[in-house]
Coordinates of C-alpha atoms in Angstrom, one line a residue:
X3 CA -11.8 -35.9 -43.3
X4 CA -14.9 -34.2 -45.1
X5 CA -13.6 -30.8 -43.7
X6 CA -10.5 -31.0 -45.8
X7 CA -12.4 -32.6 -48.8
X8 CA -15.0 -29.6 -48.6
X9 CA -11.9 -27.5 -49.0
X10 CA -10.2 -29.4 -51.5
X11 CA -13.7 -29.0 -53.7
X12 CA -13.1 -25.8 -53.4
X13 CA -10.3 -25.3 -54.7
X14 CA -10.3 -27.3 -57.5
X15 CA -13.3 -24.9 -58.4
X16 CA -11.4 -21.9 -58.3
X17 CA -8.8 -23.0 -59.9
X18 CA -11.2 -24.3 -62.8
X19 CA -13.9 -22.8 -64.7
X20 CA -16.1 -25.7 -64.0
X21 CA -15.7 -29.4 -63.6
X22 CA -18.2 -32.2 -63.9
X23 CA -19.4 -34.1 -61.3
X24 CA -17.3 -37.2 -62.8
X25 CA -14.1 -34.9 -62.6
X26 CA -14.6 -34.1 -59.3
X27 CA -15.5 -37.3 -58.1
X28 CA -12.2 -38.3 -59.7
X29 CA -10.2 -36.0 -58.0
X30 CA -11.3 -36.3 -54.8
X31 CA -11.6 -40.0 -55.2
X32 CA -15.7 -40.2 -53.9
X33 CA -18.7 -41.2 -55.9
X34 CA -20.8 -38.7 -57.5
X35 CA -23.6 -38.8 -55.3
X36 CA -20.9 -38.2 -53.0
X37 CA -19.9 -34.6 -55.5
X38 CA -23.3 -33.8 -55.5
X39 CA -24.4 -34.0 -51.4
X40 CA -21.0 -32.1 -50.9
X41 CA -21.8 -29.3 -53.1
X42 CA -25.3 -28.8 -51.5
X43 CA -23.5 -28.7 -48.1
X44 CA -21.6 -25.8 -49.0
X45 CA -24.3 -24.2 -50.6
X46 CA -25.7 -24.3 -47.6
X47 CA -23.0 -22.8 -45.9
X48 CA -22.6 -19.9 -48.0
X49 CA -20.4 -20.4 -50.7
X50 CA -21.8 -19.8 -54.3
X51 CA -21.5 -23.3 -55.8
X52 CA -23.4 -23.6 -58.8
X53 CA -24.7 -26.8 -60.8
X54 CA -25.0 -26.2 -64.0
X55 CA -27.7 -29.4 -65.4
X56 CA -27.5 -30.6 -69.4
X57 CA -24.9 -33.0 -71.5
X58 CA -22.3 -29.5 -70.7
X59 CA -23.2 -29.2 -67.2
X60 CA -20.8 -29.3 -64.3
X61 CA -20.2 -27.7 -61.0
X62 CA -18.5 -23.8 -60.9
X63 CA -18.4 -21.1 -58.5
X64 CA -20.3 -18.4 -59.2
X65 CA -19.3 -14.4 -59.5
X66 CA -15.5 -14.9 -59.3
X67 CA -15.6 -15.9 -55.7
X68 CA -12.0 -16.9 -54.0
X69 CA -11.5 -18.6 -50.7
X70 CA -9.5 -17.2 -48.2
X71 CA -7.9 -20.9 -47.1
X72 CA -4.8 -20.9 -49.6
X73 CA -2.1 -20.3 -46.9
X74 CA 0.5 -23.5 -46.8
X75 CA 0.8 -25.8 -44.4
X76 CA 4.0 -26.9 -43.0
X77 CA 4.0 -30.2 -44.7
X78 CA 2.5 -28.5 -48.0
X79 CA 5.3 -26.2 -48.2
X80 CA 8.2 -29.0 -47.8
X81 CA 6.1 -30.7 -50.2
X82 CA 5.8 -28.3 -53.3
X83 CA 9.6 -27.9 -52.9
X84 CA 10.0 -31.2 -54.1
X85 CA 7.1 -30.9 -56.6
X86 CA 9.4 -32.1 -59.3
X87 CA 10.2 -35.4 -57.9
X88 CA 6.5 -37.2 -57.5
X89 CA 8.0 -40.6 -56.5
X90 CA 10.0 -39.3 -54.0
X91 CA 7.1 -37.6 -52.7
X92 CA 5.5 -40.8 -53.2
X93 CA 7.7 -42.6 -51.0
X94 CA 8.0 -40.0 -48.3
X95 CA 3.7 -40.3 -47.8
X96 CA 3.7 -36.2 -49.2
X97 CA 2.1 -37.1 -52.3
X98 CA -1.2 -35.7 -50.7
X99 CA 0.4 -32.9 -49.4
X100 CA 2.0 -31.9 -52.6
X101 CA -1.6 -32.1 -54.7
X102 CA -2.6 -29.9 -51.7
X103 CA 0.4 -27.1 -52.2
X104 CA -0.1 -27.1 -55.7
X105 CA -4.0 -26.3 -55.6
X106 CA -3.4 -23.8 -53.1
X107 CA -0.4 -22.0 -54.8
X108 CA -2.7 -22.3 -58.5
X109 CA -6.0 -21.3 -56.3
X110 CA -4.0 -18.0 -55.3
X111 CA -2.3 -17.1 -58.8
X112 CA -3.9 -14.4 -61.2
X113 CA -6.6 -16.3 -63.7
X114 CA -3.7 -15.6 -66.5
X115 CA -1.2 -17.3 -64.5
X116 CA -3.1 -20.5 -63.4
X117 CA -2.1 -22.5 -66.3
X118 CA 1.9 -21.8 -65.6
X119 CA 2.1 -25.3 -63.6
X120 CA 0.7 -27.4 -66.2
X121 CA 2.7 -25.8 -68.4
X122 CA 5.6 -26.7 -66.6
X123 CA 4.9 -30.1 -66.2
X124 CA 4.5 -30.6 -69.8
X125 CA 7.7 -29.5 -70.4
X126 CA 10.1 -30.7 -67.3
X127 CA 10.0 -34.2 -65.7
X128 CA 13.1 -35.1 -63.3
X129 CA 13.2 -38.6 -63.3
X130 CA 15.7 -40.0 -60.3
X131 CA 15.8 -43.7 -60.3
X132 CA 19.3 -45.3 -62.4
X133 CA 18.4 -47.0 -65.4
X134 CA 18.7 -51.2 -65.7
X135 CA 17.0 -51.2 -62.0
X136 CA 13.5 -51.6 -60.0
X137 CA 13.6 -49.3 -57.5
X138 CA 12.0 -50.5 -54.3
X139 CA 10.8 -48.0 -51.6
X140 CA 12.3 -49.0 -48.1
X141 CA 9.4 -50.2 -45.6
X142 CA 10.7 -47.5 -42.9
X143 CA 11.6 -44.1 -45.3
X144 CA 7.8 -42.5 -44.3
X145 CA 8.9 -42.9 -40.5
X146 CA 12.5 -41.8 -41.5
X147 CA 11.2 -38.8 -43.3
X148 CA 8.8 -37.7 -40.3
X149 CA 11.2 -37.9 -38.0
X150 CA 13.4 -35.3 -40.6
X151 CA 10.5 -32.8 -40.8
X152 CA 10.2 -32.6 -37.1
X153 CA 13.7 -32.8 -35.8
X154 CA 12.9 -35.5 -33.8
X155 CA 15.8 -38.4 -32.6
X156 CA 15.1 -41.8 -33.6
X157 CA 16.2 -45.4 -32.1
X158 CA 17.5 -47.2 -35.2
X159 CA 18.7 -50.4 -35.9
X160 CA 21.0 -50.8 -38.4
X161 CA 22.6 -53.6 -40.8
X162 CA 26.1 -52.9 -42.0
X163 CA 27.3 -54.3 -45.2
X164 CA 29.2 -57.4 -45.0
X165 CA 28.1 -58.1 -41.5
X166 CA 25.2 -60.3 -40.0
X167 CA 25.0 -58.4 -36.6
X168 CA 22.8 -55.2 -36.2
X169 CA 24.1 -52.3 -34.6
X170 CA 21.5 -49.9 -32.5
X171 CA 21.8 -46.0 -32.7
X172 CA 20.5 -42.6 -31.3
X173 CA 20.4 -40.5 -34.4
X174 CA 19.7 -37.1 -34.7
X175 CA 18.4 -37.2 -38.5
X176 CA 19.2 -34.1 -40.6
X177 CA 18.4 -34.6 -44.0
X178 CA 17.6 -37.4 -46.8
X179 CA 19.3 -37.3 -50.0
X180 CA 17.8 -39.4 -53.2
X181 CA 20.9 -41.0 -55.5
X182 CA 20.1 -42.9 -58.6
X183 CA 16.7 -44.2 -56.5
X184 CA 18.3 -45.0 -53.2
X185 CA 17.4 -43.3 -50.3
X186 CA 20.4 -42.1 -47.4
X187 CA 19.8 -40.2 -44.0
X188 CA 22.3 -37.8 -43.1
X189 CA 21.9 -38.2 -39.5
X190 CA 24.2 -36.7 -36.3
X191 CA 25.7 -39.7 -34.0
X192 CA 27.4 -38.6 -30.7
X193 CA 28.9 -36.0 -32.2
X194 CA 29.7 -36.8 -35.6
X195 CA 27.5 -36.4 -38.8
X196 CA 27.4 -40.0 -40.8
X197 CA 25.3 -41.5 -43.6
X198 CA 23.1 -44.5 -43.8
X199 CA 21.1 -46.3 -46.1
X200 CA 17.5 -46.2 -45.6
X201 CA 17.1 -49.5 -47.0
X202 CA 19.8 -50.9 -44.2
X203 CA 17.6 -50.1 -41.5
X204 CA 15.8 -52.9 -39.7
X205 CA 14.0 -50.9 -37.4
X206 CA 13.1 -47.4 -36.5
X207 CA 11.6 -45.6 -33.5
X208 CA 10.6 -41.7 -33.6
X209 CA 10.7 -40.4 -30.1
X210 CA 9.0 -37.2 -28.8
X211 CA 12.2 -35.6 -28.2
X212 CA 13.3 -32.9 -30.8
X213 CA 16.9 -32.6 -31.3
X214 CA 18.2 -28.4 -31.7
X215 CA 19.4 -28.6 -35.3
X216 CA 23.2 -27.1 -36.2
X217 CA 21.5 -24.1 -38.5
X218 CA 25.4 -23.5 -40.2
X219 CA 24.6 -28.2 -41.5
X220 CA 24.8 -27.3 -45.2
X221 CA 23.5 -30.2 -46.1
X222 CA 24.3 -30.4 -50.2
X223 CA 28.0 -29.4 -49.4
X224 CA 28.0 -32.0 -46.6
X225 CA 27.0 -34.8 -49.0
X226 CA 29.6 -33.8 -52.0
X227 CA 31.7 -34.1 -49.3
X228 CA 31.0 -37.5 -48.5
X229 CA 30.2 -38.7 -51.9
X230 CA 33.9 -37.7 -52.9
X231 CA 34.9 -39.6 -49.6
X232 CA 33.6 -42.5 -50.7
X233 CA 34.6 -42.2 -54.3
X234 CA 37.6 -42.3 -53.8
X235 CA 38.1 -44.8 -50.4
X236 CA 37.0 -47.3 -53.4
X237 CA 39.6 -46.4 -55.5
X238 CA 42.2 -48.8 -53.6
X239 CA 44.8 -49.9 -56.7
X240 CA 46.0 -48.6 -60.0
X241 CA 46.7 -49.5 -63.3
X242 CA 49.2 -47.6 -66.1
X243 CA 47.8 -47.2 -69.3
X244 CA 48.6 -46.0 -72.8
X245 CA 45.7 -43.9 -74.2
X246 CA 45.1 -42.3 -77.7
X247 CA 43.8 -39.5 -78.2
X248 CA 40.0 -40.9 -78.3
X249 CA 40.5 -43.0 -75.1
X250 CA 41.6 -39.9 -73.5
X251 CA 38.4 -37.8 -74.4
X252 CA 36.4 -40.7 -73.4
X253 CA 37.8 -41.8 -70.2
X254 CA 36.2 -39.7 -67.8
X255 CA 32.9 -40.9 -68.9
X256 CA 34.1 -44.6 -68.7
X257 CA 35.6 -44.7 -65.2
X258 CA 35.8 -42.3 -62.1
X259 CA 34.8 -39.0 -63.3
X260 CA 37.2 -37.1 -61.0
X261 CA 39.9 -39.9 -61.3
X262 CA 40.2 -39.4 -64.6
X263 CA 40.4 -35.8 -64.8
X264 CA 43.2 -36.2 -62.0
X265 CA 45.2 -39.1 -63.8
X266 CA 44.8 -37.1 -67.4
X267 CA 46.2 -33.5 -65.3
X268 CA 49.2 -35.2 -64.3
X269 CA 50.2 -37.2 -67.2
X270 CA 53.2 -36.1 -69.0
X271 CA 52.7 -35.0 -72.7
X272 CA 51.8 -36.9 -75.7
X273 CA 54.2 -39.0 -77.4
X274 CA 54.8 -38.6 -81.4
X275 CA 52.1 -41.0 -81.8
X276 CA 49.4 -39.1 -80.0
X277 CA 48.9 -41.2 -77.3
X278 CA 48.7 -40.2 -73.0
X279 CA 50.3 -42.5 -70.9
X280 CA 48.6 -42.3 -67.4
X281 CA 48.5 -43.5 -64.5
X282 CA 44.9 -44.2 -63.0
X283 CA 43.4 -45.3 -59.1
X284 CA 40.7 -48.2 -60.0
X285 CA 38.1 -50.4 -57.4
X286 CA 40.0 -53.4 -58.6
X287 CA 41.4 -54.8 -61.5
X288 CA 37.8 -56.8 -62.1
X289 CA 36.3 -53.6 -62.3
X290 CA 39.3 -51.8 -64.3
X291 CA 39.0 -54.7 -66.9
X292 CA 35.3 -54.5 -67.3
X293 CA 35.3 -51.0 -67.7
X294 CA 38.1 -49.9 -69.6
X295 CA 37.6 -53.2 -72.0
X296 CA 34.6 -50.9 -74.0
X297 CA 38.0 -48.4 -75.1
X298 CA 39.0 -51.4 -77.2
X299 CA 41.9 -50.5 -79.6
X300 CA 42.3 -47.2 -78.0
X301 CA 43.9 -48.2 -75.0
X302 CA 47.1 -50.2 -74.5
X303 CA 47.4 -51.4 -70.6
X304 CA 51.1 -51.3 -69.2
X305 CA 50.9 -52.5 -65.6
X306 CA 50.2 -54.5 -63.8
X307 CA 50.8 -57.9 -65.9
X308 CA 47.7 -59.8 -64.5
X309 CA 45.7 -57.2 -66.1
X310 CA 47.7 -56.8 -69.7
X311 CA 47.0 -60.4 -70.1
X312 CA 43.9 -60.5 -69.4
X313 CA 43.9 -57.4 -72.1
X314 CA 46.0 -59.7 -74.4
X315 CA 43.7 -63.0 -74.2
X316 CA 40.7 -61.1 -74.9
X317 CA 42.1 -59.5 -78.1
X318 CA 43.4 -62.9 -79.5
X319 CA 39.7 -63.9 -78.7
X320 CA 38.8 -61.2 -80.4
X321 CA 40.9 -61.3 -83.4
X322 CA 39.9 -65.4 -83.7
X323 CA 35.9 -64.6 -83.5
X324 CA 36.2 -62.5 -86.7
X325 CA 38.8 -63.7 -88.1
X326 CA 36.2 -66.9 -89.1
X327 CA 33.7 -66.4 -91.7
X328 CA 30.4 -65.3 -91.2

Protein backbone atom coordinates (compact mmCIF):
# COMPACT_ATOMS: atom_id res chain seq x y z
CA UNK A 1 0.00 0.00 0.00
CA UNK A 2 2.81 2.67 0.87
CA UNK A 3 4.85 1.04 -2.02
CA UNK A 4 2.39 2.11 -4.59
CA UNK A 5 1.64 5.48 -2.81
CA UNK A 6 5.60 6.19 -2.87
CA UNK A 7 5.22 5.65 -6.55
CA UNK A 8 2.19 7.50 -7.14
CA UNK A 9 4.13 10.65 -5.21
CA UNK A 10 6.32 10.31 -7.69
CA UNK A 11 4.65 10.68 -10.40
CA UNK A 12 2.59 13.33 -9.65
CA UNK A 13 5.95 15.10 -9.20
CA UNK A 14 7.14 14.59 -12.57
CA UNK A 15 4.34 15.23 -14.03
CA UNK A 16 4.20 18.71 -12.12
CA UNK A 17 6.55 21.35 -11.45
CA UNK A 18 5.83 21.34 -7.85
CA UNK A 19 2.91 20.72 -5.68
CA UNK A 20 2.29 21.63 -2.08
CA UNK A 21 2.10 19.49 0.65
CA UNK A 22 -1.87 20.15 0.78
CA UNK A 23 -2.07 19.04 -3.01
CA UNK A 24 -0.38 16.11 -2.46
CA UNK A 25 -2.01 15.16 0.49
CA UNK A 26 -5.15 15.64 -1.54
CA UNK A 27 -4.24 13.51 -4.22
CA UNK A 28 -3.10 10.76 -2.44
CA UNK A 29 -5.81 11.13 -0.01
CA UNK A 30 -3.16 11.13 3.41
CA UNK A 31 -2.52 13.97 5.81
CA UNK A 32 0.31 16.15 5.44
CA UNK A 33 2.42 14.93 7.97
CA UNK A 34 1.75 11.90 6.09
CA UNK A 35 3.29 14.09 2.58
CA UNK A 36 5.98 15.15 4.52
CA UNK A 37 7.43 11.52 6.28
CA UNK A 38 6.88 10.16 2.66
CA UNK A 39 9.00 12.58 1.04
CA UNK A 40 11.91 12.12 3.53
CA UNK A 41 11.60 8.28 2.93
CA UNK A 42 12.41 8.67 -0.59
CA UNK A 43 14.97 11.09 0.07
CA UNK A 44 16.36 8.60 1.76
CA UNK A 45 16.24 6.20 -0.82
CA UNK A 46 17.72 8.21 -3.47
CA UNK A 47 15.47 10.08 -5.32
CA UNK A 48 15.93 13.94 -5.45
CA UNK A 49 12.79 15.21 -3.69
CA UNK A 50 13.09 18.63 -2.81
CA UNK A 51 11.06 20.82 -0.15
CA UNK A 52 11.00 23.98 -0.99
CA UNK A 53 9.83 26.06 2.77
CA UNK A 54 8.00 29.71 2.50
CA UNK A 55 4.09 30.89 1.70
CA UNK A 56 5.33 29.44 -2.23
CA UNK A 57 6.88 26.39 -0.99
CA UNK A 58 5.99 22.87 -2.09
CA UNK A 59 7.56 19.65 -2.89
CA UNK A 60 9.42 19.12 -6.66
CA UNK A 61 11.96 16.85 -7.99
CA UNK A 62 15.08 18.21 -8.49
CA UNK A 63 17.42 18.33 -11.86
CA UNK A 64 14.77 16.92 -14.28
CA UNK A 65 14.80 13.48 -12.80
CA UNK A 66 12.31 10.77 -14.41
CA UNK A 67 11.35 7.44 -13.02
CA UNK A 68 11.72 4.51 -14.82
CA UNK A 69 8.22 2.84 -13.31
CA UNK A 70 5.78 4.26 -16.17
CA UNK A 71 5.12 0.92 -17.91
CA UNK A 72 1.15 -0.07 -17.74
CA UNK A 73 -0.30 -2.48 -16.00
CA UNK A 74 -2.79 -4.83 -17.27
CA UNK A 75 -5.66 -3.30 -15.50
CA UNK A 76 -4.16 0.36 -16.16
CA UNK A 77 -4.14 -0.19 -19.82
CA UNK A 78 -7.97 -1.56 -19.97
CA UNK A 79 -8.47 1.29 -17.85
CA UNK A 80 -7.17 4.37 -19.89
CA UNK A 81 -9.11 2.91 -22.89
CA UNK A 82 -12.14 3.82 -21.19
CA UNK A 83 -10.65 7.09 -19.88
CA UNK A 84 -13.60 8.95 -21.36
CA UNK A 85 -16.28 7.22 -19.48
CA UNK A 86 -15.31 7.98 -15.45
CA UNK A 87 -18.62 6.48 -14.17
CA UNK A 88 -18.27 3.47 -15.98
CA UNK A 89 -14.93 3.20 -14.62
CA UNK A 90 -16.41 4.03 -11.50
CA UNK A 91 -18.71 1.25 -11.54
CA UNK A 92 -16.38 -1.31 -12.80
CA UNK A 93 -13.85 -0.53 -9.41
CA UNK A 94 -11.00 0.86 -12.39
CA UNK A 95 -11.41 4.31 -11.23
CA UNK A 96 -7.98 3.86 -9.36
CA UNK A 97 -6.54 2.22 -12.14
CA UNK A 98 -7.40 4.76 -14.64
CA UNK A 99 -5.84 7.85 -12.26
CA UNK A 100 -2.87 5.41 -12.37
CA UNK A 101 -2.70 5.02 -16.43
CA UNK A 102 -3.18 8.51 -16.85
CA UNK A 103 -0.18 9.66 -14.48
CA UNK A 104 1.94 7.15 -16.05
CA UNK A 105 1.10 7.85 -19.72
CA UNK A 106 1.50 12.10 -18.64
CA UNK A 107 4.76 11.08 -16.43
CA UNK A 108 6.21 9.57 -19.76
CA UNK A 109 5.09 12.39 -22.35
CA UNK A 110 7.58 15.28 -23.50
CA UNK A 111 7.30 18.45 -20.85
CA UNK A 112 5.44 20.21 -24.03
CA UNK A 113 3.06 17.50 -24.27
CA UNK A 114 2.02 16.94 -20.61
CA UNK A 115 -0.77 19.37 -20.63
CA UNK A 116 -2.51 17.46 -23.82
CA UNK A 117 -4.84 15.39 -21.31
CA UNK A 118 -6.24 18.30 -19.48
CA UNK A 119 -6.69 19.82 -22.46
CA UNK A 120 -8.68 17.15 -23.60
CA UNK A 121 -10.75 16.91 -20.75
CA UNK A 122 -11.70 20.43 -20.99
CA UNK A 123 -12.95 20.05 -24.13
CA UNK A 124 -14.68 16.36 -24.44
CA UNK A 125 -16.90 14.79 -21.70
CA UNK A 126 -18.99 11.50 -22.87
CA UNK A 127 -21.69 11.41 -20.71
CA UNK A 128 -23.64 7.77 -21.01
CA UNK A 129 -26.57 7.64 -18.69
CA UNK A 130 -30.34 8.52 -20.65
CA UNK A 131 -31.79 11.61 -19.50
CA UNK A 132 -35.17 11.68 -17.01
CA UNK A 133 -33.28 8.64 -15.02
CA UNK A 134 -31.03 7.83 -11.82
CA UNK A 135 -28.83 5.46 -12.83
CA UNK A 136 -28.08 2.87 -10.22
CA UNK A 137 -24.79 0.70 -10.34
CA UNK A 138 -25.76 -3.15 -10.09
CA UNK A 139 -24.36 -4.63 -6.68
CA UNK A 140 -22.47 -7.53 -8.79
CA UNK A 141 -20.94 -5.44 -12.14
CA UNK A 142 -17.23 -5.13 -10.20
CA UNK A 143 -17.36 -9.12 -9.91
CA UNK A 144 -18.98 -9.26 -13.49
CA UNK A 145 -16.27 -7.03 -14.87
CA UNK A 146 -13.38 -9.17 -13.19
CA UNK A 147 -14.49 -12.05 -14.37
CA UNK A 148 -14.38 -10.21 -18.11
CA UNK A 149 -10.77 -9.06 -17.77
CA UNK A 150 -9.62 -12.44 -16.81
CA UNK A 151 -11.65 -14.77 -18.95
CA UNK A 152 -12.76 -16.51 -16.27
CA UNK A 153 -16.52 -18.59 -16.20
CA UNK A 154 -18.82 -17.61 -13.76
CA UNK A 155 -21.95 -19.41 -11.83
CA UNK A 156 -24.80 -16.90 -12.34
CA UNK A 157 -28.07 -16.74 -11.27
CA UNK A 158 -30.31 -14.97 -13.21
CA UNK A 159 -33.97 -13.28 -13.11
CA UNK A 160 -35.88 -13.17 -16.32
CA UNK A 161 -38.33 -10.49 -16.96
CA UNK A 162 -41.84 -11.42 -16.31
CA UNK A 163 -40.90 -14.38 -14.33
CA UNK A 164 -40.49 -15.06 -10.49
CA UNK A 165 -38.16 -18.11 -10.80
CA UNK A 166 -34.36 -17.78 -11.21
CA UNK A 167 -32.52 -19.62 -13.69
CA UNK A 168 -28.68 -20.79 -12.87
CA UNK A 169 -26.00 -20.56 -15.69
CA UNK A 170 -22.27 -21.37 -16.68
CA UNK A 171 -21.27 -18.30 -18.58
CA UNK A 172 -18.32 -17.78 -20.38
CA UNK A 173 -18.46 -13.76 -20.11
CA UNK A 174 -17.08 -11.90 -23.19
CA UNK A 175 -17.64 -8.43 -23.01
CA UNK A 176 -19.97 -5.61 -21.22
CA UNK A 177 -21.59 -3.09 -23.22
CA UNK A 178 -22.94 0.38 -21.36
CA UNK A 179 -26.53 1.62 -23.14
CA UNK A 180 -28.18 4.69 -21.97
CA UNK A 181 -26.63 3.73 -18.24
CA UNK A 182 -27.55 0.02 -18.14
CA UNK A 183 -25.03 -2.42 -17.96
CA UNK A 184 -25.37 -6.04 -20.32
CA UNK A 185 -22.80 -9.06 -20.40
CA UNK A 186 -22.34 -10.54 -23.60
CA UNK A 187 -21.53 -13.86 -22.31
CA UNK A 188 -21.15 -17.55 -24.22
CA UNK A 189 -23.89 -20.29 -22.90
CA UNK A 190 -23.36 -23.93 -24.17
CA UNK A 191 -22.58 -22.90 -27.31
CA UNK A 192 -24.44 -19.87 -28.01
CA UNK A 193 -23.49 -16.18 -27.44
CA UNK A 194 -26.59 -14.34 -25.39
CA UNK A 195 -27.04 -11.11 -23.47
CA UNK A 196 -28.02 -10.31 -19.92
CA UNK A 197 -28.66 -7.56 -17.88
CA UNK A 198 -26.29 -7.02 -15.19
CA UNK A 199 -28.87 -5.65 -13.02
CA UNK A 200 -30.92 -9.11 -13.49
CA UNK A 201 -28.37 -11.00 -11.82
CA UNK A 202 -29.05 -12.28 -8.28
CA UNK A 203 -25.89 -13.91 -7.82
CA UNK A 204 -22.54 -14.32 -9.26
CA UNK A 205 -19.56 -16.72 -8.66
CA UNK A 206 -16.06 -16.18 -10.48
CA UNK A 207 -14.35 -19.51 -10.73
CA UNK A 208 -10.56 -20.17 -11.17
CA UNK A 209 -11.25 -21.64 -14.50
CA UNK A 210 -10.43 -19.44 -17.60
CA UNK A 211 -12.46 -20.02 -20.51
CA UNK A 212 -10.19 -19.97 -24.27
CA UNK A 213 -11.77 -16.86 -25.78
CA UNK A 214 -13.25 -17.12 -29.72
CA UNK A 215 -10.35 -14.36 -30.96
CA UNK A 216 -12.69 -13.85 -34.55
CA UNK A 217 -16.07 -12.51 -31.13
CA UNK A 218 -16.31 -9.05 -32.68
CA UNK A 219 -17.89 -7.88 -30.01
CA UNK A 220 -19.44 -4.20 -31.32
CA UNK A 221 -20.75 -6.10 -34.59
CA UNK A 222 -22.15 -8.77 -32.24
CA UNK A 223 -24.17 -6.29 -30.18
CA UNK A 224 -25.59 -4.18 -33.41
CA UNK A 225 -26.57 -7.38 -34.14
CA UNK A 226 -28.54 -8.05 -31.27
CA UNK A 227 -29.73 -4.55 -30.60
CA UNK A 228 -31.47 -4.72 -34.17
CA UNK A 229 -32.76 -8.18 -32.98
CA UNK A 230 -34.41 -6.88 -30.39
CA UNK A 231 -35.63 -3.72 -32.14
CA UNK A 232 -37.38 -5.14 -34.09
CA UNK A 233 -38.90 -8.58 -32.12
CA UNK A 234 -40.71 -5.49 -30.31
CA UNK A 235 -42.15 -4.23 -33.27
CA UNK A 236 -45.17 -6.95 -33.20
CA UNK A 237 -48.20 -4.78 -34.99
CA UNK A 238 -48.72 -1.92 -37.44
CA UNK A 239 -50.52 0.95 -38.12
CA UNK A 240 -51.27 2.93 -41.76
CA UNK A 241 -50.72 6.46 -41.72
CA UNK A 242 -51.11 9.57 -43.80
CA UNK A 243 -47.99 11.80 -43.30
CA UNK A 244 -47.14 15.38 -44.65
CA UNK A 245 -44.35 16.35 -45.68
CA UNK A 246 -43.13 17.58 -41.97
CA UNK A 247 -44.35 14.29 -40.28
CA UNK A 248 -42.29 12.49 -42.74
CA UNK A 249 -39.00 14.42 -41.99
CA UNK A 250 -39.64 13.92 -38.43
CA UNK A 251 -40.68 10.42 -38.04
CA UNK A 252 -37.63 8.74 -37.77
CA UNK A 253 -36.71 10.73 -34.79
CA UNK A 254 -40.25 10.06 -33.16
CA UNK A 255 -40.48 6.26 -33.57
CA UNK A 256 -38.07 3.38 -34.55
CA UNK A 257 -35.30 4.88 -36.23
CA UNK A 258 -34.76 2.02 -38.74
CA UNK A 259 -38.66 1.43 -38.92
CA UNK A 260 -39.16 4.45 -40.14
CA UNK A 261 -36.57 4.66 -42.68
CA UNK A 262 -38.01 1.20 -43.87
CA UNK A 263 -41.82 2.23 -43.91
CA UNK A 264 -40.84 5.78 -45.59
CA UNK A 265 -38.47 3.51 -48.58
CA UNK A 266 -41.42 1.53 -49.40
CA UNK A 267 -44.11 3.95 -49.47
CA UNK A 268 -45.53 4.84 -52.80
CA UNK A 269 -45.21 8.54 -53.93
CA UNK A 270 -46.77 11.60 -52.58
CA UNK A 271 -50.18 12.40 -53.40
CA UNK A 272 -51.14 16.08 -54.96
CA UNK A 273 -51.36 17.20 -51.52
CA UNK A 274 -47.91 16.35 -50.41
CA UNK A 275 -48.58 13.88 -48.05
CA UNK A 276 -46.81 9.86 -47.64
CA UNK A 277 -49.00 7.32 -46.89
CA UNK A 278 -47.06 4.48 -44.99
CA UNK A 279 -47.37 1.71 -43.56
CA UNK A 280 -45.34 1.34 -40.12
CA UNK A 281 -44.40 -1.91 -37.50
CA UNK A 282 -45.15 -0.38 -33.88
CA UNK A 283 -44.61 -2.13 -30.01
CA UNK A 284 -48.35 -1.64 -29.70
CA UNK A 285 -50.89 0.65 -30.46
CA UNK A 286 -50.34 2.27 -26.66
CA UNK A 287 -47.05 3.06 -27.70
CA UNK A 288 -47.98 4.07 -31.44
CA UNK A 289 -50.55 6.58 -29.91
CA UNK A 290 -48.23 8.11 -27.36
CA UNK A 291 -45.63 8.55 -29.73
CA UNK A 292 -46.91 9.61 -32.89
CA UNK A 293 -49.61 11.94 -30.93
CA UNK A 294 -46.49 14.77 -30.58
CA UNK A 295 -46.87 14.87 -34.98
CA UNK A 296 -50.28 16.48 -34.23
CA UNK A 297 -51.87 17.88 -37.39
CA UNK A 298 -49.26 16.39 -39.52
CA UNK A 299 -50.33 12.97 -39.37
CA UNK A 300 -53.71 11.50 -40.30
CA UNK A 301 -53.96 7.61 -38.98
CA UNK A 302 -55.84 5.24 -41.40
CA UNK A 303 -55.83 1.78 -39.67
CA UNK A 304 -56.56 0.27 -37.47
CA UNK A 305 -59.97 2.01 -36.15
CA UNK A 306 -59.26 1.53 -32.38
CA UNK A 307 -56.32 3.70 -32.95
CA UNK A 308 -58.03 6.60 -35.45
CA UNK A 309 -60.45 7.07 -32.67
CA UNK A 310 -58.50 7.33 -30.16
CA UNK A 311 -56.72 10.00 -32.73
CA UNK A 312 -60.25 11.47 -33.32
CA UNK A 313 -61.30 11.93 -29.44
CA UNK A 314 -58.20 13.52 -28.62
CA UNK A 315 -58.53 16.13 -31.33
CA UNK A 316 -62.22 17.04 -30.41
CA UNK A 317 -60.54 17.39 -26.88
CA UNK A 318 -58.31 19.31 -28.33
CA UNK A 319 -60.31 21.58 -30.43
CA UNK A 320 -62.91 21.96 -27.15
CA UNK A 321 -59.77 23.04 -24.70
CA UNK A 322 -59.01 26.02 -26.96
CA UNK A 323 -61.91 26.57 -28.38
CA UNK A 324 -62.95 28.19 -24.59
CA UNK A 325 -61.60 31.43 -23.67
CA UNK A 326 -58.57 32.02 -21.86
Amino acid sequence: MRAARLIRMVLLLQHRPAMTAAELAKELEVSERTVTRDAQALSEAGIPVYAERGRAGGYRLVGGYRTGLTGLARDEAEALFLSGLPSALREMGLADAGDAARLKVSAALLPSLRDTSAGVSRRFHLDAPGWYREPVTPELLPAVAEAVRDDRTVLARYRRPGRDAEVERELSPYGLVLKAGVWYLCARAADDFRVYRIDRFTAVTVSDTRFVRDETFDLPGFWDERAAQFARSILRTEVTLRLSEAAAARLPHTVDRAAAHDALAAAGPPGPDGWVTVTLPVESLDVAYGQLLSLGPELEVLEPDGLRTRFAVAAERLHSLYRRPR
